[in-house]
Coordinates of C-alpha atoms in Angstrom, one line a residue:
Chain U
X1 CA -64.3 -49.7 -25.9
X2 CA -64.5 -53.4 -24.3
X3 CA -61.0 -54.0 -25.6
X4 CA -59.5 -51.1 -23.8
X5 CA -61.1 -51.6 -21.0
X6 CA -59.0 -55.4 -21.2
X7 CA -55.7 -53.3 -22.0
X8 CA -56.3 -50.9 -18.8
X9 CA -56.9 -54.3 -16.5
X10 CA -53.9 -55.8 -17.9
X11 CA -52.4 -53.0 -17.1
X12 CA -53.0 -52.4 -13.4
X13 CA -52.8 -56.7 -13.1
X14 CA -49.3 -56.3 -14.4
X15 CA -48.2 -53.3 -12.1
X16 CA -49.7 -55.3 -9.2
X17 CA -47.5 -58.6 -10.2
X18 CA -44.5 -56.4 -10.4
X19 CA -45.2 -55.1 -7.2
X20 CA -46.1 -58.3 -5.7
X21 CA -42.7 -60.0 -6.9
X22 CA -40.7 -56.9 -5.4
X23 CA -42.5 -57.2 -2.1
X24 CA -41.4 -61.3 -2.1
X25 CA -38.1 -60.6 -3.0
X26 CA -37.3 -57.5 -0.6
X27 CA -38.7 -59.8 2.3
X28 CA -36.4 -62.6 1.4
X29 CA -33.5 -60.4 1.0
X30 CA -34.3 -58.4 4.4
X31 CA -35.3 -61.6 6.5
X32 CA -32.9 -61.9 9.6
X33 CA -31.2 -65.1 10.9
X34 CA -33.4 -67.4 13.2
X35 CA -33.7 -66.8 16.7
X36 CA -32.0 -70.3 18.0
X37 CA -35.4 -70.6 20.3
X38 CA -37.2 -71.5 16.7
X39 CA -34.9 -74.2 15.6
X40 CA -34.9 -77.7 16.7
X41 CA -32.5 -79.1 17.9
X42 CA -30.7 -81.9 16.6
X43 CA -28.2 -83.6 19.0
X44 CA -27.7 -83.3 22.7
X45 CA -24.2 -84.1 24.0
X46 CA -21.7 -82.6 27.5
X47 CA -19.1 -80.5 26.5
X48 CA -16.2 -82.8 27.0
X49 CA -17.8 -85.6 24.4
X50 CA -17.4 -82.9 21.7
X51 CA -13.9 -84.3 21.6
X52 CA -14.1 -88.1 21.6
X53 CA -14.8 -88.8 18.1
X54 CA -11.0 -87.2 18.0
X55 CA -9.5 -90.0 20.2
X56 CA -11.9 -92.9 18.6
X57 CA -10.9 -91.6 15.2
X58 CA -13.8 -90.9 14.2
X59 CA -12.9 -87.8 12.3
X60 CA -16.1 -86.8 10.9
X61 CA -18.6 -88.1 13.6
X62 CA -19.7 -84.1 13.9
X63 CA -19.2 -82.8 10.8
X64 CA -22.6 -83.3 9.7
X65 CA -24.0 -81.0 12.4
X66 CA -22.4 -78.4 11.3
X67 CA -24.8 -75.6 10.8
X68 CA -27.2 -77.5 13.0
X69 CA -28.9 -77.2 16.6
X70 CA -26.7 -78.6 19.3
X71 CA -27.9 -78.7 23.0
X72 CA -24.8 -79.2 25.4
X73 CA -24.5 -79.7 29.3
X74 CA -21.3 -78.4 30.5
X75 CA -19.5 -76.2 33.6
X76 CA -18.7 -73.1 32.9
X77 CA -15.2 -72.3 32.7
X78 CA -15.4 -68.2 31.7
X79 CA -17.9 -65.8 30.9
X80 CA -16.4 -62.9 28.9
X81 CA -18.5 -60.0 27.1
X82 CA -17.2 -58.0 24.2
X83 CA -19.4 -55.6 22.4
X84 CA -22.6 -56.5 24.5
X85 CA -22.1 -60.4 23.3
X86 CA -21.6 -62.6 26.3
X87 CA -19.5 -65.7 25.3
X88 CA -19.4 -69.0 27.7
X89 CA -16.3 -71.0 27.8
X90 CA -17.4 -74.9 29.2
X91 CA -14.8 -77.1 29.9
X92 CA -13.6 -79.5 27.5
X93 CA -10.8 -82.2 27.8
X94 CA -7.6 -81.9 29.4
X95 CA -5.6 -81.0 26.5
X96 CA -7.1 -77.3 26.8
X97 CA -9.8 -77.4 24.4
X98 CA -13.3 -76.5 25.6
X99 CA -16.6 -75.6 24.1
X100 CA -17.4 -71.6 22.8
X101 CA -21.0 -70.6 23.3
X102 CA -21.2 -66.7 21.4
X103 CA -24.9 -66.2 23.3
X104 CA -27.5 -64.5 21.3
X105 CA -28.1 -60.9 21.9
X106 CA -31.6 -61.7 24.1
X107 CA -29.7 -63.8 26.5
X108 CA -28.0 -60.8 28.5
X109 CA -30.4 -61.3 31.6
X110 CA -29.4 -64.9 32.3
X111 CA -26.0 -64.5 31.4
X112 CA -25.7 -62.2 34.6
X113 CA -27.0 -64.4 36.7
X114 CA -24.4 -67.1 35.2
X115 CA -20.7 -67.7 37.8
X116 CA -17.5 -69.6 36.6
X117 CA -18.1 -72.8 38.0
X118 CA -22.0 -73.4 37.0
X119 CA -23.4 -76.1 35.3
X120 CA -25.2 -75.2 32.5
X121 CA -27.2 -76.4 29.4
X122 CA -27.2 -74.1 26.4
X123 CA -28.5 -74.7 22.9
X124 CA -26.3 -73.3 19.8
X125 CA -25.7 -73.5 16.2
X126 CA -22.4 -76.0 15.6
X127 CA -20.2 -73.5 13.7
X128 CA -17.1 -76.0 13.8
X129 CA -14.1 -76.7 15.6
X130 CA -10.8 -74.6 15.3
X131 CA -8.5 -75.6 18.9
X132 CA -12.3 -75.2 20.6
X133 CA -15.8 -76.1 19.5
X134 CA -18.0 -73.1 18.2
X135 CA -21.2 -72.5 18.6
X136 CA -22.9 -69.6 18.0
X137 CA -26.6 -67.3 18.8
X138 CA -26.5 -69.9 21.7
X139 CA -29.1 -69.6 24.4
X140 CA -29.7 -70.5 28.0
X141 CA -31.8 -73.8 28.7
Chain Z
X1 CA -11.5 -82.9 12.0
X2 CA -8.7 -84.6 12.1
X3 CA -6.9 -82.5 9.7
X4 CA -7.9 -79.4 12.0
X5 CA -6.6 -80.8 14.9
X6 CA -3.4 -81.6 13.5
X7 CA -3.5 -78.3 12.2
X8 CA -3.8 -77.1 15.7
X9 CA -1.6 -79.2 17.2
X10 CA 1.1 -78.6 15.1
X11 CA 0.7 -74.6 15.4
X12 CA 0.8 -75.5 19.6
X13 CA 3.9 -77.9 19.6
X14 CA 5.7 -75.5 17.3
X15 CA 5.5 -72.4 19.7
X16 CA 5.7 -75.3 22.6
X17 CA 9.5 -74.9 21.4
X18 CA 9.6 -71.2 22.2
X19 CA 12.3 -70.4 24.6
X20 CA 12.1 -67.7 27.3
X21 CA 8.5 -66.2 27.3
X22 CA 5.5 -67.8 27.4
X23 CA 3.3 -69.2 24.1
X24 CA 0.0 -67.0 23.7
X25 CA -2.8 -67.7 22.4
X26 CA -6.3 -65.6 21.3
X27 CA -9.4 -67.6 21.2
X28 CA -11.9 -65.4 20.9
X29 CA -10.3 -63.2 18.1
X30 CA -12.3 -60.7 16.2
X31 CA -12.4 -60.5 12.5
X32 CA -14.9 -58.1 10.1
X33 CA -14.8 -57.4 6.2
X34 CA -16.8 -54.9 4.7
X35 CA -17.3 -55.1 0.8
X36 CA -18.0 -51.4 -0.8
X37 CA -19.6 -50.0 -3.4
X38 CA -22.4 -47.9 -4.7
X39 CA -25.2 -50.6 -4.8
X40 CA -25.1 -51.8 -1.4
X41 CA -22.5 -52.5 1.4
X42 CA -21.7 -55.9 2.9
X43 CA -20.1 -56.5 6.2
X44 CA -19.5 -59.5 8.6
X45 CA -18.1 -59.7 11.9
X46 CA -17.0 -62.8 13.4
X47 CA -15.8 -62.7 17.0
X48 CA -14.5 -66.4 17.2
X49 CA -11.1 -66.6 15.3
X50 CA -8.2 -68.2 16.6
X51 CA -4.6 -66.9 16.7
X52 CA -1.4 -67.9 18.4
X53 CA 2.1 -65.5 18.6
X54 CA 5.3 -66.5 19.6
X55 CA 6.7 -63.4 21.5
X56 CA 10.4 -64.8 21.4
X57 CA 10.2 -65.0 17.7
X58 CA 7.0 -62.9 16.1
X59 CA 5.8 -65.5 14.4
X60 CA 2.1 -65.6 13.8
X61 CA -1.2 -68.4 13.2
X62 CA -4.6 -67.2 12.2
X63 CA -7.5 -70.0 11.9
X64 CA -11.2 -68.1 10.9
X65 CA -13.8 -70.8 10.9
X66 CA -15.5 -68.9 7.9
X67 CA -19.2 -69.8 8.9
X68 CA -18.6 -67.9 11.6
X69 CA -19.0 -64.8 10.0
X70 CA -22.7 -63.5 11.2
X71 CA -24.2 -60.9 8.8
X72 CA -27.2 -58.5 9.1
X73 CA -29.2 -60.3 6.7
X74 CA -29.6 -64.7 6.2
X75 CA -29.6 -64.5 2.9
X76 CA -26.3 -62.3 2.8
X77 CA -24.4 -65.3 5.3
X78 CA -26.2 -67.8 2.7
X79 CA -24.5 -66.7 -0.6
X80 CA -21.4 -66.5 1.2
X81 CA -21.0 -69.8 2.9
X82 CA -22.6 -71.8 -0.3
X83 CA -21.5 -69.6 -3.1
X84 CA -18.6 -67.2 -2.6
X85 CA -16.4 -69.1 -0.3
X86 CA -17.8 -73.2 -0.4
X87 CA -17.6 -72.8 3.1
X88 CA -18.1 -77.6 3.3
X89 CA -15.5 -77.4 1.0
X90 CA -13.2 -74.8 2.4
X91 CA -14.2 -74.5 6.3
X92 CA -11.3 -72.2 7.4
X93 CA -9.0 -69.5 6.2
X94 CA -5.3 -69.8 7.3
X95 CA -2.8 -67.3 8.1
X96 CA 0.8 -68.1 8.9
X97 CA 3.4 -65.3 9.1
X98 CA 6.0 -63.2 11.1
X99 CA 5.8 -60.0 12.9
X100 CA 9.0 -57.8 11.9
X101 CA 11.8 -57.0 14.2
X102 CA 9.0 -58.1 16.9
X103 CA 10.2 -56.8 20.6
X104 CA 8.3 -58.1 22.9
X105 CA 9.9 -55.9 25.9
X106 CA 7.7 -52.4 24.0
X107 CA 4.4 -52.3 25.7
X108 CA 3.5 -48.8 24.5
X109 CA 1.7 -49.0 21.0
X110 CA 4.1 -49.4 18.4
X111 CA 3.6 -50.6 14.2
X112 CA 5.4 -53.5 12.8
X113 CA 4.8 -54.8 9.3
X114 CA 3.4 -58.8 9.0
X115 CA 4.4 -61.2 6.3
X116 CA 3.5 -64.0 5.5
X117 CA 0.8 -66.5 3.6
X118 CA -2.7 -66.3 3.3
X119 CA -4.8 -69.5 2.4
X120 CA -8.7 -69.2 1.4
X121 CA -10.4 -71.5 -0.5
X122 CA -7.7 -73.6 -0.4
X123 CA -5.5 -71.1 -2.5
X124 CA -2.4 -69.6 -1.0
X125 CA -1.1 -65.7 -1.6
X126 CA 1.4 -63.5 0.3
X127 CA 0.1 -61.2 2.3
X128 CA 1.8 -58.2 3.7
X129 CA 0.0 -55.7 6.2
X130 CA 0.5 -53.4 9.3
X131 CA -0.4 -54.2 13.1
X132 CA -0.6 -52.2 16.0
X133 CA 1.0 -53.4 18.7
X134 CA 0.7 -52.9 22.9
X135 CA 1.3 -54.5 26.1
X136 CA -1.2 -54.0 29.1
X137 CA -1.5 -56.1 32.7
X138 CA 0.2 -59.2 30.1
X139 CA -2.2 -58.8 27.7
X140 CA -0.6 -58.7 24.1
X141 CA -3.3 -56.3 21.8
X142 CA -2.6 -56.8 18.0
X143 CA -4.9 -55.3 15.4
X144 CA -4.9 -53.9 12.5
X145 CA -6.5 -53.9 8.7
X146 CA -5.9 -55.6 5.4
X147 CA -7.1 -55.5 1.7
X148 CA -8.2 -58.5 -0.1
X149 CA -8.1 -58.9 -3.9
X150 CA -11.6 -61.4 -4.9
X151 CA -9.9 -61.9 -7.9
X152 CA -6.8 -63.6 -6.2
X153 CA -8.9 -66.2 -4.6
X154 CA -11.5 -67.6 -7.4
X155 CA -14.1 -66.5 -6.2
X156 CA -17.4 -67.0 -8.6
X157 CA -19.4 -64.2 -8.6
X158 CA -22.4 -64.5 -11.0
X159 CA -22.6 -61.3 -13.4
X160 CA -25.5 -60.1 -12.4
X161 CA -24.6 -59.6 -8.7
X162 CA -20.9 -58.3 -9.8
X163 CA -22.2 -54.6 -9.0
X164 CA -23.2 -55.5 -5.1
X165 CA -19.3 -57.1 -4.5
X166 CA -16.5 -54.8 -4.1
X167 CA -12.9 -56.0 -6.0
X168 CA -11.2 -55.6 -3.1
X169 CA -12.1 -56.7 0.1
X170 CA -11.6 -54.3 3.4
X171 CA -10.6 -56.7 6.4
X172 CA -10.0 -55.4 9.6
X173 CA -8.9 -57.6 13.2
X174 CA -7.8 -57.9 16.5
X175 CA -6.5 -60.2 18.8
X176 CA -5.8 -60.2 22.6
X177 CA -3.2 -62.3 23.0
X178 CA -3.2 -64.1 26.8
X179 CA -0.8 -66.8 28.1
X180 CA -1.8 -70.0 26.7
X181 CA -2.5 -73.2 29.3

C-alpha cells in the first residue's frame, strides 16, 4: 500500500516537472526584445564622430558595439514615418552619411513634437553601418 | 568598416559615372522573409536596407545589414544572427544586378525581370526575380518578391529544429528610390 502510494507521488512529481520545464521553455521562447529604456548604455558619442574612426583608419574602433547601447547627440536632418515607425536622420559628415535612429514603437508622442533642425539626444541599439550608421528601437533622451 | 565603406563608395563613384539622369539612392529600404511551414511561421522585417539604381543603365545594389532584421520573438532574432546566418562573421547580404530593358521615361507601373548575383554568408548565387516598377512626384518605387533556397547558402540547421524552417525562403522588398546628394 506504502509503495503505491510512492508510485502515485512520483507520479504527479513527474507531471509537475514536465509541466514546469514547458512553462520555462514557452517563456523563453515567447519573451520579446528589450525595451531600449532597460539596457544600459554603453558609449555616448555626436552623430558626426560615428565616422572618424573611418578617416583615422581605425576600421574597427565601433565594431565592438555592435549590438550594444549607443547614446548619440545630433541635429536632426529628417523625420520620416513608415508603417507607424518614426525614423530620425541626424547629420553625419559631409560626404552624405548620417546617423539612422528606427525609434521604438512607444516613442510616437515625442517624435511629434520633434522639427528638422532640432538637436536631439537618442539612445539606440548599434546595428552597423551600411553608407549610414544604424540604430535601431532608439528612444528619445 | 573599412571594407563596407569601400563597398559603398565604390557602388556611389560607379553610378557617379551615370550620364543624363541623376544617381538614386534608397536608404531606408524595406526587406521581410517569411519561413513556412506547418510547425510554426517565421518572419522578419527590416526597414533599414540600402539600395542604389542607375536609371540611365538599370543597374541595381542591395546592402541588408542582416541584424537588422527585428523579429516578434528574441530568441527567434537570436538563432538567426548567431546560428543561421553568423551575422559577426557575415554582417550584410549583397545584391548587384540589372533591371531589364529598364526605361526610365515609364512612370505608370510596369514589370521588368532583375538579374544578377546574390551574396549571403559570403556565398554568391544568381538570382533572377520580378519588380514592379512606377514613377510618382520623382520618386522611383521598386518592389517586388523573391524565393530563397537554404540549401544554396550553407546554412546549419540542427535536425531537430529542421521542421520549424521552411526550404525555401519567401522574400519580399521595396525601395523608394530619391535623388541621391
Amino acid at each position: 500500500m506504502k509503495g503505491s502510494n510512492n508510485q502515485v507521488i512520483k507520479f504527479f512529481l513527474g507531471i509537475m516537472m514536465v509541466f514546469v520545464v514547458l512553462f520555462v521553455v514557452v517563456k523563453i521562447s515567447a519573451k520579446k526584445t528589450a525595451k531600449t529604456q532597460s539596457v544600459e548604455t554603453e558609449l555616448n558619442m555626436k552623430a558626426q564622430d560615428f565616422f572618424l574612426p573611418l578617416q583615422d583608419d581605425q576600421p574597427d574602433e565601433l565594431a565592438r558595439y555592435v549590438e550594444k547601447a549607443i547614446e548619440v547627440e545630433g541635429v536632426v536632418k529628417n523625420i520620416t514615418q513608415r508603417d507607424g515607425v518614426y525614423s530620425l536622420i541626424l547629420e553625419g559628415e559631409n560626404m552624405g552619411r548620417n546617423v539612422i535612429c528606427e525609434m521604438q514603437r512607444d516613442q510616437d508622442m515625442a517624435m511629434s513634437k520633434l522639427k528638422v533642425g532640432d538637436k536631439i539626444m537618442v539612445k539606440g541599439i548599434f546595428k552597423g553601418f551600411l553608407l549610414d550608421a544604424i540604430l535601431l528601437n532608439c528612444i528619445k533622451i | 568598416m573599412n571594407r563596407v565603406v569601400l563597398i559603398s563608395f565604390l557602388i556611389v563613384s560607379m553610378y557617379s559615372n551615370a550620364q543624363g539622369l541623376e544617381k538614386v539612392i534608397a536608404r531606408q529600404g524595406k526587406m521581410s522573409f517569411l519561413s513556412y511551414t506547418s510547425v510554426e511561421n517565421i518572419k522578419a522585417e527590416n526597414a533599414q536596407v540600402l539600395s542604389f539604381l542607375n536609371p540611365n543603365t538599370g543597374e541595381i545594389a542591395v546592402r541588408v545589414l542582416m541584424r537588422a532584421f527585428k523579429f516578434e520573438k528574441s530568441l527567434m532574432e537570436e538563432h538567426f544572427n548567431e546560428s543561421y546566418m553568423e551575422s559577426d562573421l557575415y554582417p550584410e547580404a549583397n545584391f548587384i544586378g540589372r533591371i531589364d530593358n529598364y526605361d526610365a521615361s515609364i512612370q505608370d507601373t510596369h514589370t521588368r525581370l532583375v538579374r544578377g548575383d546574390f551574396t549571403l554568408r559570403g556565398i554568391t548565387k544568381p538570382l533572377e526575380f520580378k519588380v514592379a516598377i512606377r514613377v510618382v512626384n520623382n520618386i522611383i518605387y521598386v518592389d517586388g518578391n523573391l524565393e530563397i533556397l537554404v540549401q544554396d547558402f550553407d546554412i546549419n540547421i540542427p535536425a531537430l529544429l529542421s521542421p520549424n524552417i521552411a526550404k525555401k525562403i519567401q522574400v519580399a522588398f521595396n525601395f523608394d528610390y530619391t535623388p541621391y546628394e
